Amino acid sequence: MNKTFLAMASATVLLSGCSNPFLKDWNTPYGTAPFSKIELSDYLPAFKEGIKQQKAEIQAIIDNQEEPSFENVVAAYELSGRLLAKVSGVFFNLSESDSTPEMQKLEEEVLPLLTAAEDEIFMNKDLFRKVKAVYDNMDGLDREQQMATEKFYERFERGGVGLEGEAEARFKEINTRLSALSQQFGTNLLAENNAFKEKTGITVSEYPSFMSSCDDREARQKAFEAYSTRGNHGDSHDNCAIVLEILRLKAEQAALLGFKSSADFLLDNKMAGSPETVDAFLAPIMEASMRKAKEDLADMEKIAGFKIEPWDWFYYAEKLRLQRHNLDENLTKPYFCADSVRKGVFYAAEKLYGVKVTPAPEVEVYNPDVKAYRLNDADGSLIGIFYWDWFSRSTKRGGAWMNNFRDQYLDADGKDVRPVIVNVCNFPPPTEETPSMLTVDEVQTAFHEFGHALHGFLSRCRYPSVSGTSVKRDFVEMFSQFNENWAFQKEILSEYARDYRTGEVIPEELAGKIVSALKFNQGFMTGELCAASILDMKWHELTLEQLSAFDGAESIRAFEDKVCKEMGLIDEIIPRYRTTYFNHIFNSGYSAGYYSYLWAEVLDVDAFEKFKEDGLFNPATASLFCRTFLERGGSEEPMTLYREFRGADPDPSALLKARGLE
Ligand SMILES: [Zn+2]
């Protein structure tokens, strides 16, 4: 037993008399959070105690008189901060999915504490000297240990450990300010999304469905205008000043570390490596999308008999879909009610990886909408605990995501700690009369998020910093997008896609139409995704000096217009996210990283080719996929894993082909 663990254990004993549930062992099923026992007032003392404990653990690493080794530096750090991970796991999941004004206020208080604590670790020169000693001498380590060491070392370098004096103080100050600004951006956006609903009567996640089906052109225009101006109304929820300050501060930090722009800094440790590589990757995708979009536009204008505006696209695309593929979403929805889709998602995982999913009513949930499940291996051993939180509510931010309450790792005794994972979506809640029914797009989202969950669940790593989804940002979407492939496979559909009224399995003809229509409207779909990726890059490629010329809403809009024109985006399409509601890049860690979806798609499309070659449900191929990728998280470089799986590099042209854009 090492010193770090002893320090942690004694701290827990001292506090066991207290009533704060975070400071006690959770004697709950599978050690899951006892949500009903947690009071709002428990978080702050638990965060403070967690920070204090980790500080002591870090000090013990520094004070250790033995030669620095992987075990007494990196592994000791990996095991530190467990209380902090426990309280953060609960707090940050709930602050996104079940937030209240009280929680948002608390977040404002907690974030500066966490930022300062993190800076204290990653700007600590004594600790860095020890880490560097391990990093400079990695020969005897295995690959996972090397990857964990590199990642740890990099966090110091990128966290400003090399800075001195004024620069060091400024760097810290920026970190604190950035965490407050990101949080403010998210809080404003949640308020703007709720205001959007007030104005239009629909939620943000219902927007595409509404725009596809609403016959009233004026109502569509009104919805489009409300949707595309979120965060840009010059009121107390306006995000203009916030995004400009975030961009400037990020550029300043990059400059302090010797990078030209924040894009240069952010891409330096990604697969892509540089902004130039990303720009060169995106340009031909944009070009191919616009070629296709213009063809579709001409056909849509033939149907409409007038010039299409951005608020007409969804509507006439639906008409064109009907004309070309004879597919009407109103006919498919009854086959995709939420309970059925959930069965399909679980069934695919069982068929491929032998994962058995069963309800776990003994596990407490944080909201009555949420359901808990247990995942077991074919041999019965526990894989992890899963929370299913699918329906929209006013306390949840928009979009869909996967998150961990607890990571997979080996504890100090070598015991395999299994993960606790949540999938959060904004699907329509059931009504008194009808169950929740999903669109084709939403079915794909359900498979997508569970793909992330499987990446977290099937992890068999030792160190939490490289387990599960802790991989490079432009690699992580490979596994979610890969999982989307199974949504509409015949063998899976016949298991889950049943009309909720009659129990009838989806007719083959209708299923066939869904599959053939998947490539429909890809000029628009790929175009708006690629446009948002380019807009993200262009903002982050600006230098501090260039950014200083920006001033308020007008300048933001003018920049967006210029960038859209230069990339060749046609006027009838806008980027999937405009600056003032681009949560991914201003509040979610995808800064200069929104391209990751397309980047990873090159890999997932090519990986799926292997399944097509070997047989879709070939157990050996699925097992190889699981062992090579899912079990290994970030314990090896992405391309090394990829070549191990495929025996070659991916074919970049497969992406355009898969989207029907070649
Ligand atoms: Zn994803």
XYZ file of C-alpha atoms and ligand atoms in Angstrom:
663
model
C 0.000 0.000 0.000
C 1.507 3.355 -0.940
C 1.648 6.538 1.117
C -0.938 8.358 -0.985
C -3.559 5.798 -0.262
C -2.834 5.908 3.476
C -3.288 9.673 3.506
C -6.588 9.333 1.734
C -7.876 6.569 4.013
C -7.119 8.413 7.246
C -8.860 11.566 6.003
C -12.010 9.550 5.312
C -11.963 7.997 8.776
C -11.680 11.390 10.450
C -14.750 12.651 8.675
C -16.980 9.605 9.000
C -18.935 11.120 11.879
C -20.192 13.937 9.665
C -23.560 13.852 7.888
C -22.344 14.973 4.452
C -23.004 11.962 2.168
C -19.970 12.762 -0.003
C -17.693 12.291 2.987
C -18.916 8.780 3.711
C -18.516 5.520 1.867
C -21.576 4.907 -0.254
C -23.103 1.679 0.939
C -25.481 1.743 -1.986
C -25.974 -0.786 -4.781
C -22.711 -0.747 -6.787
C -21.536 2.313 -4.844
C -23.804 4.581 -6.900
C -24.688 8.071 -5.676
C -27.396 8.287 -2.992
C -29.124 11.213 -4.742
C -32.000 11.554 -2.273
C -29.557 12.036 0.599
C -27.575 14.801 -1.115
C -28.537 18.355 -0.162
C -27.478 21.421 -2.104
C -25.515 22.498 0.976
C -23.398 19.306 0.843
C -21.554 20.181 -2.366
C -19.396 23.109 -1.316
C -17.945 21.511 1.864
C -17.337 18.302 -0.117
C -15.554 20.195 -2.891
C -13.423 22.005 -0.318
C -12.569 18.777 1.495
C -11.843 17.056 -1.819
C -9.466 19.831 -2.834
C -7.781 19.665 0.574
C -7.322 15.905 0.366
C -5.847 16.058 -3.120
C -3.512 18.823 -2.060
C -2.215 16.596 0.753
C -1.846 13.686 -1.670
C 0.122 15.845 -4.111
C 2.308 17.145 -1.253
C 3.028 13.537 -0.273
C 4.225 12.861 -3.835
C 6.506 15.921 -3.692
C 7.827 15.058 -0.213
C 8.602 11.449 -1.067
C 12.375 11.035 -0.641
C 12.670 8.027 -2.956
C 13.874 8.352 -6.561
C 10.964 9.549 -8.726
C 9.355 6.536 -10.397
C 6.212 5.891 -12.386
C 4.626 4.356 -9.284
C 5.472 7.079 -6.786
C 4.718 9.983 -9.147
C 2.313 9.193 -12.014
C 0.416 6.253 -10.495
C 0.181 8.088 -7.167
C -1.304 11.094 -8.957
C -3.760 8.854 -10.840
C -5.099 7.585 -7.519
C -5.304 11.025 -5.953
C -8.376 13.242 -5.801
C -10.918 10.456 -5.476
C -13.261 12.473 -3.257
C -13.060 15.344 -5.720
C -13.916 12.972 -8.573
C -16.868 11.634 -6.576
C -18.428 15.038 -5.866
C -17.554 16.462 -9.315
C -19.148 13.420 -10.952
C -22.482 14.148 -9.307
C -22.348 17.937 -9.382
C -21.343 18.503 -12.999
C -23.719 15.890 -14.333
C -26.641 17.405 -12.488
C -25.674 20.984 -13.287
C -26.074 20.105 -16.990
C -29.096 17.837 -16.870
C -31.109 18.902 -13.830
C -29.926 22.416 -13.123
C -31.641 24.979 -10.921
C -30.808 28.658 -10.357
C -29.379 27.617 -6.957
C -27.164 25.062 -8.655
C -26.001 27.648 -11.211
C -25.126 30.021 -8.406
C -23.219 27.307 -6.628
C -21.363 26.525 -9.836
C -20.191 30.141 -9.952
C -18.716 29.622 -6.515
C -17.210 26.179 -7.154
C -15.510 26.811 -10.517
C -12.886 29.320 -9.301
C -11.959 26.955 -6.457
C -11.464 24.063 -8.855
C -9.549 26.159 -11.369
C -7.214 27.447 -8.670
C -6.690 23.924 -7.298
C -5.877 22.608 -10.753
C -3.465 25.468 -11.416
C -1.764 24.700 -8.137
C -1.055 21.167 -9.377
C -0.110 21.887 -12.973
C 1.942 25.002 -12.289
C 3.797 23.366 -9.418
C 7.464 23.322 -10.390
C 8.534 20.820 -7.704
C 5.954 18.319 -8.854
C 6.854 18.964 -12.485
C 10.531 18.150 -11.816
C 9.475 14.706 -10.604
C 7.109 14.181 -13.526
C 9.852 15.213 -15.938
C 12.249 12.743 -14.347
C 9.766 9.943 -15.093
C 8.959 11.324 -18.552
C 12.644 11.504 -19.527
C 13.144 7.890 -18.590
C 10.153 5.950 -19.903
C 11.956 2.995 -21.496
C 11.069 0.465 -18.847
C 7.377 1.382 -18.837
C 4.612 -0.395 -20.714
C 2.548 1.502 -23.305
C -0.315 2.428 -20.998
C 2.132 3.777 -18.422
C 3.941 5.753 -21.121
C 0.683 7.225 -22.399
C -0.419 8.188 -18.877
C 2.991 9.766 -18.236
C 2.971 11.704 -21.523
C -0.511 12.973 -20.837
C 0.432 14.067 -17.322
C 3.627 15.759 -18.544
C 1.755 17.533 -21.305
C -0.768 18.973 -18.861
C 2.064 20.780 -17.098
C 3.599 22.088 -20.303
C 0.233 23.237 -21.607
C -0.853 24.379 -18.154
C 1.858 27.033 -17.996
C 4.459 25.392 -15.741
C 7.210 27.041 -17.776
C 5.931 30.546 -17.046
C 7.440 32.820 -14.433
C 6.425 35.930 -12.529
C 3.873 38.170 -14.194
C 3.175 35.773 -17.061
C 2.463 32.985 -14.598
C 0.068 35.144 -12.584
C -1.698 36.321 -15.738
C -2.088 32.736 -16.999
C -3.773 31.729 -13.731
C -5.981 34.795 -13.791
C -7.110 33.919 -17.325
C -7.961 30.349 -16.302
C -10.226 31.575 -13.535
C -11.911 34.104 -15.789
C -12.365 31.556 -18.604
C -14.115 29.039 -16.385
C -16.540 31.727 -15.182
C -17.181 32.932 -18.742
C -17.877 29.436 -20.086
C -20.318 28.801 -17.321
C -22.041 32.137 -17.982
C -22.262 31.275 -21.676
C -24.036 27.996 -20.792
C -26.385 29.616 -18.298
C -27.335 32.311 -20.821
C -27.930 29.712 -23.506
C -30.213 27.664 -21.262
C -32.225 30.838 -20.560
C -32.274 31.661 -24.295
C -33.462 28.145 -25.152
C -36.287 28.492 -22.653
C -37.100 31.954 -24.075
C -37.180 30.372 -27.548
C -39.867 28.008 -26.309
C -41.863 30.902 -24.842
C -41.691 32.728 -28.173
C -42.451 29.846 -30.512
C -44.192 27.193 -28.419
C -41.584 24.567 -29.403
C -38.376 23.447 -27.742
C -35.003 23.859 -29.416
C -34.800 20.100 -29.992
C -38.209 20.147 -31.704
C -37.002 22.827 -34.125
C -36.044 20.555 -37.068
C -39.317 18.604 -36.837
C -41.311 21.803 -36.605
C -39.518 23.394 -39.529
C -40.075 20.263 -41.637
C -43.799 20.111 -41.015
C -45.095 23.642 -40.405
C -47.141 24.833 -43.426
C -47.249 28.444 -42.237
C -44.299 30.176 -43.889
C -44.484 33.200 -41.620
C -44.370 30.997 -38.516
C -41.316 29.234 -39.957
C -39.575 32.518 -40.570
C -40.353 33.635 -37.033
C -38.992 30.368 -35.599
C -35.866 30.595 -37.764
C -35.193 34.123 -36.616
C -35.701 33.248 -32.951
C -33.535 30.119 -33.305
C -30.651 31.706 -35.175
C -30.371 34.764 -32.931
C -30.169 32.978 -29.586
C -27.643 34.659 -27.328
C -27.723 37.745 -29.534
C -30.561 39.934 -28.313
C -28.604 42.614 -26.487
C -30.275 41.699 -23.196
C -29.056 40.144 -19.946
C -28.605 36.735 -21.666
C -26.563 38.094 -24.551
C -23.414 36.093 -25.326
C -21.607 38.519 -27.692
C -19.312 40.131 -25.144
C -18.696 36.719 -23.531
C -17.567 34.973 -26.716
C -15.255 37.822 -27.654
C -13.686 37.825 -24.224
C -13.300 34.018 -24.291
C -11.622 34.187 -27.703
C -9.276 36.972 -26.634
C -8.292 35.257 -23.397
C -7.643 31.976 -25.197
C -5.518 33.725 -27.791
C -3.608 35.472 -25.021
C -2.939 32.173 -23.238
C -1.770 30.604 -26.483
C 0.564 33.570 -27.012
C 1.952 33.212 -23.487
C 2.828 29.611 -24.358
C 4.458 30.655 -27.618
C 1.691 29.773 -30.089
C 0.475 32.038 -32.892
C -3.215 31.465 -32.192
C -5.395 29.352 -29.939
C -6.089 27.015 -32.870
C -2.339 26.343 -33.127
C -2.217 25.633 -29.420
C -5.373 23.513 -29.266
C -4.445 21.337 -32.233
C -0.871 20.762 -31.174
C -1.829 17.689 -29.120
C -4.609 16.336 -31.360
C -4.463 13.731 -34.134
C -4.783 16.482 -36.767
C -1.820 18.382 -35.295
C -2.287 21.799 -36.909
C -4.977 24.225 -38.144
C -3.595 23.909 -41.685
C -4.294 20.150 -41.680
C -7.851 20.708 -40.458
C -8.540 23.488 -42.969
C -7.228 21.340 -45.806
C -9.358 18.438 -44.583
C -12.585 20.476 -44.405
C -12.349 22.445 -47.677
C -13.103 19.592 -50.112
C -15.934 18.340 -47.866
C -17.485 21.801 -47.995
C -17.111 21.918 -51.740
C -18.730 18.515 -52.268
C -21.594 19.377 -49.889
C -22.372 22.616 -51.668
C -22.335 20.900 -55.046
C -25.004 18.532 -53.750
C -26.914 21.253 -51.864
C -27.238 23.335 -55.044
C -28.715 20.356 -56.929
C -31.226 19.788 -54.123
C -32.005 23.490 -53.949
C -32.909 23.602 -57.647
C -35.297 20.660 -57.171
C -36.822 22.231 -54.059
C -37.419 25.525 -55.851
C -39.208 23.597 -58.606
C -41.582 22.235 -55.961
C -41.977 25.550 -54.140
C -42.296 27.752 -57.209
C -40.324 30.542 -55.512
C -36.881 31.316 -54.177
C -36.115 29.222 -51.099
C -35.057 31.087 -47.950
C -33.222 29.526 -44.969
C -36.553 29.023 -43.158
C -37.897 27.021 -46.109
C -35.122 24.476 -46.380
C -36.341 21.894 -43.861
C -39.898 22.173 -45.155
C -39.154 21.699 -48.854
C -36.472 19.114 -48.117
C -39.261 17.090 -46.534
C -41.364 17.484 -49.698
C -38.380 16.483 -51.810
C -37.726 13.484 -49.575
C -41.300 12.412 -50.102
C -40.946 12.857 -53.852
C -37.602 11.073 -54.181
C -37.900 8.397 -51.519
C -41.618 8.349 -50.743
C -40.696 8.490 -47.078
C -42.901 10.300 -44.566
C -41.547 10.598 -41.001
C -45.091 10.502 -39.647
C -45.300 6.921 -40.857
C -42.009 5.811 -39.296
C -42.357 7.474 -35.884
C -44.808 4.945 -34.362
C -42.137 2.246 -34.913
C -39.579 4.285 -33.022
C -41.119 4.997 -29.669
C -38.480 5.611 -27.007
C -38.920 2.293 -25.188
C -38.527 0.323 -28.416
C -35.461 2.273 -29.525
C -33.848 1.697 -26.142
C -34.374 -2.043 -26.626
C -32.739 -1.791 -30.043
C -29.736 0.101 -28.690
C -29.225 -2.544 -25.985
C -29.855 -5.434 -28.371
C -27.167 -4.268 -30.793
C -24.643 -4.088 -27.934
C -25.556 -7.586 -26.836
C -25.362 -9.023 -30.339
C -21.964 -7.444 -30.996
C -20.184 -7.491 -27.644
C -22.220 -9.881 -25.501
C -23.292 -7.050 -23.178
C -26.431 -7.947 -21.198
C -28.503 -4.963 -20.037
C -31.129 -5.342 -17.315
C -33.150 -2.787 -15.343
C -31.649 -1.917 -11.964
C -34.574 -0.535 -9.939
C -32.449 -0.833 -6.801
C -30.203 1.975 -8.087
C -31.368 5.479 -7.129
C -31.911 8.049 -9.889
C -31.712 11.861 -9.758
C -34.940 12.642 -11.568
C -38.137 10.561 -11.994
C -37.556 10.611 -15.796
C -34.281 8.736 -15.406
C -33.996 4.941 -15.481
C -31.079 2.873 -14.190
C -29.666 -0.290 -15.794
C -27.032 -2.849 -14.989
C -24.656 -4.065 -17.689
C -23.173 -7.534 -17.331
C -20.720 -9.583 -19.328
C -21.664 -12.944 -20.850
C -20.064 -14.571 -17.782
C -22.242 -12.484 -15.434
C -19.550 -10.128 -14.170
C -20.510 -6.478 -13.778
C -19.581 -4.096 -16.594
C -21.118 -0.974 -15.086
C -24.220 1.008 -14.218
C -26.077 3.055 -16.792
C -28.510 5.966 -16.335
C -30.873 6.620 -19.187
C -32.057 10.264 -19.214
C -33.696 10.856 -22.577
C -36.501 13.399 -22.331
C -36.209 17.156 -22.570
C -37.046 19.376 -19.616
C -36.481 23.030 -18.812
C -33.638 22.241 -16.380
C -31.558 20.476 -19.052
C -29.220 22.090 -21.538
C -29.886 21.399 -25.224
C -28.371 18.579 -27.276
C -27.367 15.062 -26.338
C -24.300 13.753 -24.534
C -22.696 10.956 -22.587
C -20.936 11.532 -19.306
C -19.351 9.551 -16.492
C -20.364 9.653 -12.872
C -17.447 7.324 -12.213
C -14.529 6.331 -14.475
C -13.205 2.827 -14.940
C -9.768 2.243 -13.333
C -7.893 -0.070 -10.989
C -7.860 1.117 -7.400
C -4.855 1.013 -5.028
C -5.551 -2.658 -4.280
C -5.737 -3.498 -7.971
C -9.510 -3.925 -7.840
C -11.296 -3.087 -11.080
C -13.623 -0.139 -10.389
C -16.448 -0.358 -12.901
C -17.865 2.831 -14.467
C -21.164 4.615 -13.885
C -22.303 6.335 -17.083
C -25.220 8.484 -18.222
C -26.735 9.235 -21.633
C -28.623 12.514 -21.707
C -30.849 13.465 -24.657
C -33.601 15.955 -25.406
C -36.166 13.655 -26.993
C -39.856 14.588 -26.787
C -41.340 13.399 -23.505
C -44.399 11.138 -23.649
C -47.780 12.864 -23.495
C -51.007 11.656 -21.830
C -52.080 10.104 -25.138
C -48.897 9.001 -26.871
C -45.508 7.564 -25.952
C -42.351 9.460 -26.851
C -41.756 8.868 -30.561
C -38.409 9.534 -32.239
C -37.481 10.757 -35.693
C -34.947 8.832 -37.779
C -32.377 11.438 -36.761
C -33.142 10.977 -33.076
C -32.856 7.188 -33.397
C -29.343 7.766 -34.726
C -28.611 10.082 -31.801
C -29.697 7.358 -29.374
C -27.260 4.882 -30.958
C -24.584 7.591 -31.109
C -24.661 8.369 -27.390
C -24.731 4.707 -26.443
C -21.647 4.260 -28.637
C -19.852 6.703 -26.334
C -21.263 4.797 -23.361
C -19.877 1.487 -24.688
C -16.459 3.110 -25.109
C -16.637 4.009 -21.413
C -18.173 0.727 -20.245
C -15.985 -1.802 -22.029
C -12.769 -0.082 -20.922
C -10.154 -2.367 -19.355
C -7.468 0.120 -18.382
C -5.531 0.750 -15.187
C -5.304 4.532 -14.983
C -8.343 6.829 -15.019
C -6.638 9.530 -17.114
C -6.417 7.173 -20.101
C -9.430 4.899 -19.560
C -12.670 4.810 -21.556
C -13.429 7.937 -23.558
C -10.302 9.751 -22.278
C -8.792 9.771 -25.758
C -7.817 12.577 -28.103
C -10.814 14.763 -28.888
C -10.664 14.096 -32.625
C -10.686 10.329 -32.017
C -13.556 10.117 -29.527
C -16.446 10.489 -31.995
C -15.284 7.460 -33.956
C -16.985 5.132 -31.488
C -20.276 6.973 -31.198
C -20.587 7.401 -34.951
C -19.564 3.811 -35.515
C -22.433 2.675 -33.283
C -24.934 4.608 -35.429
C -24.310 2.033 -38.169
C -26.428 -0.528 -36.335
C -29.609 1.535 -35.946
C -31.231 0.493 -39.204
C -29.706 -2.925 -39.887
C -32.413 -5.480 -40.693
C -31.393 -7.874 -37.905
C -31.588 -5.091 -35.309
C -34.717 -3.384 -36.646
C -36.717 -6.606 -36.564
C -35.895 -6.850 -32.876
C -37.021 -3.374 -31.841
C -38.863 -1.340 -34.477
C -42.429 -2.293 -33.637
C -45.537 -0.129 -33.963
C -46.413 0.725 -30.368
C -50.135 0.410 -31.118
C -50.132 -2.997 -32.824
C -46.752 -4.564 -32.019
C -46.208 -5.043 -35.769
C -42.563 -5.067 -36.904
C -41.649 -2.284 -39.344
C -42.433 -3.465 -42.888
C -39.353 -4.247 -44.938
C -40.325 -1.757 -47.600
C -40.538 1.109 -45.106
C -37.248 0.088 -43.483
C -35.666 0.019 -46.939
C -36.875 3.558 -47.599
C -35.296 4.769 -44.359
C -31.950 3.319 -45.347
C -32.048 4.665 -48.891
C -33.101 8.099 -47.589
C -30.184 8.290 -45.144
C -28.050 9.863 -47.862
C -30.812 12.322 -48.689
C -30.263 16.050 -47.929
C -26.591 15.397 -47.210
C -25.583 18.563 -49.041
C -27.391 20.492 -46.333
C -26.571 18.180 -43.399
C -22.863 17.892 -44.182
C -22.758 21.516 -45.290
C -24.126 22.971 -42.046
C -21.884 20.664 -39.976
C -18.806 21.530 -42.044
C -19.693 25.248 -41.981
C -19.842 25.214 -38.177
C -16.490 23.379 -38.122
C -14.903 26.002 -40.356
C -16.445 28.891 -38.390
C -14.993 27.354 -35.205
C -11.550 27.109 -36.836
C -11.639 30.654 -38.216
C -12.503 32.164 -34.820
C -9.677 30.292 -33.142
C -7.163 31.017 -35.898
C -7.380 34.755 -35.135
C -4.435 36.231 -33.283
C -4.845 38.353 -30.190
C -4.157 41.428 -32.276
C -6.787 40.542 -34.868
C -9.310 39.830 -32.126
C -8.789 43.216 -30.554
C -10.511 44.801 -33.576
C -13.831 43.092 -32.712
C -16.469 45.020 -30.877
C -19.954 43.686 -30.180
C -22.719 41.954 -32.105
C -22.224 43.705 -35.444
C -18.600 42.686 -35.729
C -19.444 39.079 -34.870
C -22.145 38.916 -37.521
C -19.880 40.555 -40.098
C -17.150 37.993 -39.393
C -19.614 35.103 -39.686
C -20.841 36.454 -43.025
C -17.309 36.863 -44.350
C -16.244 33.371 -43.254
C -19.397 31.788 -44.713
C -18.850 33.532 -48.029
C -15.208 32.491 -48.194
C -15.999 28.855 -47.466
C -18.602 28.854 -50.236
C -21.680 28.308 -48.070
C -24.805 29.229 -50.010
C -27.156 31.860 -48.533
C -29.964 29.350 -48.042
C -27.953 27.445 -45.396
C -26.487 28.716 -42.134
C -23.838 26.951 -40.007
C -25.344 24.379 -37.660
C -24.369 26.695 -34.805
C -23.883 30.408 -34.936
C -21.312 31.987 -32.675
C -23.624 33.113 -29.858
C -25.133 29.631 -29.338
C -22.133 27.473 -30.233
C -22.057 25.668 -26.886
C -19.590 23.029 -28.138
C -16.812 25.554 -28.604
C -17.526 28.065 -25.847
C -18.652 25.781 -23.054
C -17.879 22.189 -23.908
C -14.235 21.580 -24.720
C -14.626 21.435 -28.531
C -12.823 24.755 -29.205
C -11.039 24.410 -32.540
C -12.390 20.886 -32.304
C -15.830 20.811 -33.884
C -14.166 19.292 -36.979
C -13.680 16.170 -34.836
C -16.992 14.687 -35.964
C -15.983 14.683 -39.618
C -12.384 13.777 -38.851
C -13.393 10.727 -36.815
C -15.922 9.777 -39.466
C -13.098 8.917 -41.843
C -12.099 6.294 -39.295
C -15.542 4.975 -38.387
C -16.690 4.695 -41.997
C -13.540 2.771 -42.907
C -13.789 0.570 -39.785
C -17.351 -0.299 -40.710
C -16.097 -1.361 -44.138
C -14.267 -4.165 -42.385
C -17.535 -5.329 -40.824
C -19.110 -5.284 -44.275
C -16.221 -7.346 -45.639
C -16.202 -9.876 -42.778
C -19.979 -10.073 -42.211
C -21.865 -7.482 -40.155
C -22.213 -9.636 -37.073
C -19.014 -11.580 -37.440
C -18.130 -12.333 -33.792
C -14.377 -12.325 -34.442
C -14.503 -8.855 -36.023
C -16.702 -7.438 -33.234
C -14.395 -8.961 -30.654
C -11.342 -7.507 -32.416
C -13.026 -4.074 -32.462
C -13.761 -4.380 -28.753
C -10.275 -5.587 -27.773
C -8.407 -3.155 -30.017
C -10.429 -0.001 -29.353
C -13.101 -0.166 -26.712
C -11.062 -1.906 -24.031
C -8.009 0.248 -24.545
C -9.292 3.812 -24.271
C -6.387 6.244 -24.533
C -3.727 3.721 -23.534
C -2.222 3.801 -27.051
C -1.972 6.318 -29.919
C -5.151 6.357 -32.066
C -3.476 5.551 -35.379
C -1.513 2.675 -33.848
C -4.783 1.167 -32.645
C -6.380 1.859 -36.000
C -3.678 0.112 -37.991
C -3.804 -2.787 -35.557
C -7.490 -3.194 -36.290
C -7.523 -2.576 -40.025
C -4.002 -3.490 -41.038
C -3.817 -0.236 -43.046
C -4.581 3.488 -42.959
C -8.186 4.572 -43.536
C -9.351 5.585 -46.997
C -10.210 9.318 -46.784
C -12.548 9.193 -49.791
C -14.844 6.778 -47.935
C -16.438 9.670 -46.029
C -17.827 11.455 -49.084
C -18.929 8.142 -50.529
C -20.738 7.146 -47.318
C -22.562 10.495 -47.310
C -23.442 10.195 -50.998
C -21.369 13.260 -51.882
C -18.631 11.826 -54.129
Zn -20.665 12.310 -29.768
